[in-house]
mmCIF file of C-alpha atoms in Angstrom:
data_model
loop_
_atom_site.group_PDB
_atom_site.id
_atom_site.type_symbol
_atom_site.label_atom_id
_atom_site.label_comp_id
_atom_site.label_asym_id
_atom_site.label_seq_id
_atom_site.Cartn_x
_atom_site.Cartn_y
_atom_site.Cartn_z
ATOM 1 C CA MET A 5 -10.920 7.296 -10.814
ATOM 2 C CA HIS A 6 -10.330 10.834 -9.336
ATOM 3 C CA VAL A 7 -8.958 13.918 -10.728
ATOM 4 C CA ILE A 8 -6.331 15.992 -9.598
ATOM 5 C CA ASN A 9 -5.555 19.278 -11.655
ATOM 6 C CA ASN A 10 -7.373 17.818 -14.708
ATOM 7 C CA GLU A 11 -5.449 14.658 -14.600
ATOM 8 C CA TYR A 12 -7.175 11.181 -14.199
ATOM 9 C CA ILE A 13 -5.822 8.991 -11.819
ATOM 10 C CA LEU A 14 -7.154 5.264 -12.883
ATOM 11 C CA PRO A 15 -6.130 2.424 -10.790
ATOM 12 C CA ILE A 16 -6.326 -0.561 -12.999
ATOM 13 C CA THR A 17 -5.979 -3.144 -10.550
ATOM 14 C CA TYR A 18 -5.850 -4.117 -6.413
ATOM 15 C CA LYS A 19 -3.456 -6.872 -6.741
ATOM 16 C CA CYS A 20 -0.016 -6.019 -5.232
ATOM 17 C CA ASN A 21 2.961 -8.110 -4.829
ATOM 18 C CA TRP A 22 3.933 -5.164 -1.962
ATOM 19 C CA LYS A 23 2.056 -5.021 1.580
ATOM 20 C CA CYS A 24 3.059 -1.276 1.936
ATOM 21 C CA LYS A 25 2.348 -0.056 5.269
ATOM 22 C CA TYR A 26 2.186 3.554 3.858
ATOM 23 C CA CYS A 27 0.195 2.539 0.973
ATOM 24 C CA ILE A 28 -2.340 5.251 0.373
ATOM 25 C CA ALA A 29 -4.480 3.489 -1.982
ATOM 26 C CA ASP A 30 -5.313 0.606 0.754
ATOM 27 C CA THR A 31 -4.947 -2.252 -2.030
ATOM 28 C CA HIS A 32 -4.857 -4.939 -0.158
ATOM 29 C CA ASN A 33 -8.756 -3.832 1.498
ATOM 30 C CA GLN A 34 -10.363 -3.166 -1.887
ATOM 31 C CA LYS A 35 -12.685 -4.651 -3.979
ATOM 32 C CA PRO A 36 -10.946 -6.606 -6.842
ATOM 33 C CA LEU A 37 -11.069 -4.821 -10.150
ATOM 34 C CA ASN A 38 -12.281 -6.342 -13.369
ATOM 35 C CA ILE A 39 -11.074 -5.032 -17.180
ATOM 36 C CA ASP A 40 -15.017 -4.483 -17.786
ATOM 37 C CA LYS A 41 -14.766 -2.021 -14.885
ATOM 38 C CA VAL A 42 -11.777 -0.519 -15.928
ATOM 39 C CA LEU A 43 -13.156 0.012 -19.672
ATOM 40 C CA GLU A 44 -16.359 1.718 -18.083
ATOM 41 C CA LYS A 45 -14.015 4.192 -16.129
ATOM 42 C CA ILE A 46 -11.763 4.726 -19.362
ATOM 43 C CA LYS A 47 -15.509 5.812 -21.611
ATOM 44 C CA LYS A 48 -15.781 8.350 -18.890
ATOM 45 C CA ILE A 49 -12.160 10.231 -19.720
ATOM 46 C CA PRO A 50 -12.161 12.869 -22.105
ATOM 47 C CA CYS A 51 -10.166 12.805 -25.184
ATOM 48 C CA ASN A 52 -6.698 14.089 -25.014
ATOM 49 C CA SER A 53 -6.242 13.432 -21.408
ATOM 50 C CA VAL A 54 -3.509 12.683 -19.423
ATOM 51 C CA VAL A 55 -4.241 9.533 -17.299
ATOM 52 C CA HIS A 56 -1.975 7.585 -14.598
ATOM 53 C CA LEU A 57 -2.479 4.408 -14.473
ATOM 54 C CA GLU A 58 -1.865 3.071 -11.130
ATOM 55 C CA GLY A 59 -3.182 0.268 -8.810
ATOM 56 C CA GLY A 60 -2.145 -1.959 -6.825
ATOM 57 C CA GLU A 61 0.618 -2.752 -9.071
ATOM 58 C CA PRO A 62 -0.133 -2.394 -12.747
ATOM 59 C CA GLY A 63 2.461 -5.480 -13.503
ATOM 60 C CA MET A 64 0.065 -7.952 -11.808
ATOM 61 C CA LEU A 65 -2.133 -7.528 -15.005
ATOM 62 C CA ASP A 66 -1.574 -9.962 -17.729
ATOM 63 C CA LYS A 67 -0.171 -8.503 -21.264
ATOM 64 C CA LYS A 68 -3.758 -9.057 -22.791
ATOM 65 C CA GLU A 69 -5.698 -6.692 -20.165
ATOM 66 C CA LEU A 70 -2.916 -3.901 -20.438
ATOM 67 C CA MET A 71 -2.776 -3.791 -24.175
ATOM 68 C CA ILE A 72 -6.540 -3.278 -24.034
ATOM 69 C CA ILE A 73 -6.247 -0.357 -21.729
ATOM 70 C CA ILE A 74 -3.820 1.391 -23.644
ATOM 71 C CA LYS A 75 -5.275 0.737 -27.150
ATOM 72 C CA ASN A 76 -8.621 2.285 -25.648
ATOM 73 C CA LEU A 77 -6.747 5.218 -24.370
ATOM 74 C CA GLN A 78 -4.778 5.615 -27.201
ATOM 75 C CA LEU A 79 -7.830 5.761 -29.462
ATOM 76 C CA LYS A 80 -8.769 8.627 -27.030
ATOM 77 C CA GLN A 81 -5.204 10.164 -28.014
ATOM 78 C CA CYS A 82 -4.336 10.217 -24.155
ATOM 79 C CA LYS A 83 -0.981 10.701 -23.108
ATOM 80 C CA LEU A 84 -0.140 8.141 -20.471
ATOM 81 C CA PHE A 85 2.015 7.754 -17.211
ATOM 82 C CA LEU A 86 2.594 4.567 -15.107
ATOM 83 C CA ASN A 87 3.091 3.935 -11.636
ATOM 84 C CA THR A 88 4.966 0.514 -10.890
ATOM 85 C CA ASN A 89 6.747 -0.953 -8.037
ATOM 86 C CA GLY A 90 9.214 -2.552 -10.818
ATOM 87 C CA LEU A 91 6.890 -5.320 -11.687
ATOM 88 C CA PHE A 92 6.025 -4.353 -14.568
ATOM 89 C CA LEU A 93 9.346 -2.737 -16.059
ATOM 90 C CA GLU A 94 10.556 -6.439 -15.088
ATOM 91 C CA LYS A 95 7.566 -8.640 -16.908
ATOM 92 C CA TYR A 96 6.725 -5.904 -19.592
ATOM 93 C CA PRO A 97 9.477 -4.163 -20.963
ATOM 94 C CA GLU A 98 8.649 -3.709 -24.275
ATOM 95 C CA LEU A 99 5.408 -2.169 -23.193
ATOM 96 C CA THR A 100 6.947 1.167 -21.522
ATOM 97 C CA HIS A 101 7.243 3.072 -24.745
ATOM 98 C CA TYR A 102 3.384 3.735 -24.262
ATOM 99 C CA MET A 103 4.118 5.760 -21.568
ATOM 100 C CA GLU A 104 5.238 9.715 -21.419
ATOM 101 C CA ASP A 105 7.006 8.784 -17.775
ATOM 102 C CA ILE A 106 6.955 6.165 -15.312
ATOM 103 C CA LEU A 107 7.291 6.837 -11.669
ATOM 104 C CA TYR A 108 9.196 3.765 -10.307
ATOM 105 C CA HIS A 109 8.597 3.233 -6.203
ATOM 106 C CA CYS A 110 11.634 1.482 -5.987
ATOM 107 C CA VAL A 111 11.781 0.471 -2.521
ATOM 108 C CA GLU A 112 8.986 -1.296 -0.179
ATOM 109 C CA ASP A 113 10.689 -0.323 2.918
ATOM 110 C CA LEU A 114 13.924 1.858 3.455
ATOM 111 C CA SER A 115 15.103 -0.053 6.247
ATOM 112 C CA SER A 116 15.950 -3.098 3.896
ATOM 113 C CA ARG A 117 18.138 -0.944 2.203
ATOM 114 C CA LYS A 118 17.529 -3.028 -0.807
ATOM 115 C CA GLU A 119 19.648 -2.589 -3.876
ATOM 116 C CA ILE A 120 17.781 -0.932 -6.833
ATOM 117 C CA VAL A 121 17.766 -2.168 -10.240
ATOM 118 C CA LEU A 122 18.191 0.563 -12.727
ATOM 119 C CA TYR A 123 16.202 1.473 -15.762
ATOM 120 C CA ASP A 124 16.408 4.287 -18.711
ATOM 121 C CA ASP A 125 13.836 6.651 -18.888
ATOM 122 C CA VAL A 126 12.241 6.529 -15.184
ATOM 123 C CA THR A 127 11.294 8.556 -12.319
ATOM 124 C CA TYR A 128 12.687 7.234 -9.128
ATOM 125 C CA MET A 129 10.243 7.483 -6.285
ATOM 126 C CA LEU A 130 11.372 6.556 -2.406
ATOM 127 C CA VAL A 131 8.679 7.110 0.437
ATOM 128 C CA VAL A 132 9.699 8.392 3.978
ATOM 129 C CA ASP A 133 8.896 8.700 7.078
ATOM 130 C CA ASP A 134 10.557 10.237 10.235
ATOM 131 C CA ASP A 135 11.457 6.416 11.141
ATOM 132 C CA THR A 136 13.710 5.693 7.901
ATOM 133 C CA LEU A 137 14.721 9.287 7.355
ATOM 134 C CA GLU A 138 18.642 7.520 7.799
ATOM 135 C CA ASP A 139 17.746 5.067 5.378
ATOM 136 C CA LEU A 140 16.539 7.467 3.282
ATOM 137 C CA GLU A 141 19.866 9.223 3.690
ATOM 138 C CA TRP A 142 21.549 5.789 2.537
ATOM 139 C CA TYR A 143 19.859 5.657 -0.778
ATOM 140 C CA LEU A 144 20.102 9.570 -1.858
ATOM 141 C CA ASN A 145 24.025 8.784 -1.374
ATOM 142 C CA LYS A 146 24.667 5.577 -2.890
ATOM 143 C CA TYR A 147 23.094 6.217 -6.504
ATOM 144 C CA PRO A 148 23.849 8.800 -8.775
ATOM 145 C CA ILE A 149 20.146 9.611 -9.527
ATOM 146 C CA THR A 150 17.536 12.339 -8.885
ATOM 147 C CA PHE A 151 15.025 10.732 -7.073
ATOM 148 C CA PHE A 152 11.849 12.086 -6.730
ATOM 149 C CA VAL A 153 10.859 11.569 -2.864
ATOM 150 C CA SER A 154 7.541 11.823 -1.122
ATOM 151 C CA ARG A 155 6.603 11.506 2.390
ATOM 152 C CA ALA A 156 4.655 8.809 3.940
ATOM 153 C CA ILE A 157 0.780 10.188 4.143
ATOM 154 C CA PRO A 158 -0.796 8.796 7.046
ATOM 155 C CA ARG A 159 -3.717 6.673 7.235
ATOM 156 C CA PRO A 160 -5.953 6.808 9.992
ATOM 157 C CA ASP A 161 -6.354 3.210 10.185
ATOM 158 C CA VAL A 162 -2.687 2.676 10.249
ATOM 159 C CA LYS A 163 -0.219 3.756 13.051
ATOM 160 C CA TYR A 164 3.232 5.211 11.967
ATOM 161 C CA LYS A 165 4.686 8.282 11.677
ATOM 162 C CA SER A 166 4.966 10.784 8.744
ATOM 163 C CA LEU A 167 7.395 12.783 8.255
ATOM 164 C CA SER A 168 8.171 15.987 10.237
ATOM 165 C CA LYS A 169 8.071 19.403 8.777
ATOM 166 C CA LYS A 170 11.827 19.779 10.383
ATOM 167 C CA ASN A 171 12.984 16.472 8.582
ATOM 168 C CA ALA A 172 11.278 17.572 5.448
ATOM 169 C CA LEU A 173 13.130 20.786 5.157
ATOM 170 C CA TYR A 174 16.244 19.196 6.125
ATOM 171 C CA LEU A 175 15.956 16.782 3.443
ATOM 172 C CA ILE A 176 14.931 19.944 0.997
ATOM 173 C CA LYS A 177 18.255 21.626 1.966
ATOM 174 C CA ASN A 178 20.955 18.905 2.114
ATOM 175 C CA TYR A 179 19.644 16.478 -0.960
ATOM 176 C CA LYS A 180 19.317 16.945 -4.823
ATOM 177 C CA MET A 181 15.934 15.726 -5.417
ATOM 178 C CA HIS A 182 13.322 15.799 -8.027
ATOM 179 C CA HIS A 183 10.939 19.305 -8.242
ATOM 180 C CA ASP A 184 8.140 17.848 -7.464
ATOM 181 C CA SER A 185 9.736 16.414 -3.903
ATOM 182 C CA VAL A 186 9.158 19.475 -2.243
ATOM 183 C CA LYS A 187 5.447 19.945 -2.201
ATOM 184 C CA TYR A 188 5.355 15.936 -1.571
ATOM 185 C CA LEU A 189 7.558 16.224 1.182
ATOM 186 C CA LEU A 190 5.640 19.524 2.866
ATOM 187 C CA GLY A 191 2.540 17.866 2.422
ATOM 188 C CA TYR A 192 0.680 20.082 -0.104
ATOM 189 C CA GLU A 193 -0.454 19.283 -3.833
#
């Protein structure tokens, strides 16, 4: 767990059904989390905090574990946000009302140009690098929704290009995106 701008980022699992080359959590190389470890971390979160549930993919947990996590955070009157690749939305639509917002990382690989499942009340996220800029534009032009766009953040153990400043500025100038996209495209938080 780490804290950014007084908001708690709480991994609740490192299991994931995707293998994104740009995964910032490096989920497939982490030791497994169990519910007891997650509950220990929740004890350290102050009441009335903003908590982002993420992984891996939260939808990989069973409903009983998710409800234990949600109920423990509700007891502390925390505001809950969720990061998901869509599995959570598919498996547990009845749990979405517990979340203030859901960040839906809707495509694993932009070059696949896969169709996006559209949901109500979610923020759609796409991750781009220089090699997938053209594919990103395909999504931005195809769907009448406002995407949160983030550059792929380089990891020292994985070889791929991030997004150049020139391409980031091109996107900012030419496309309507979620208001937080600018700081993530230019690489500052």
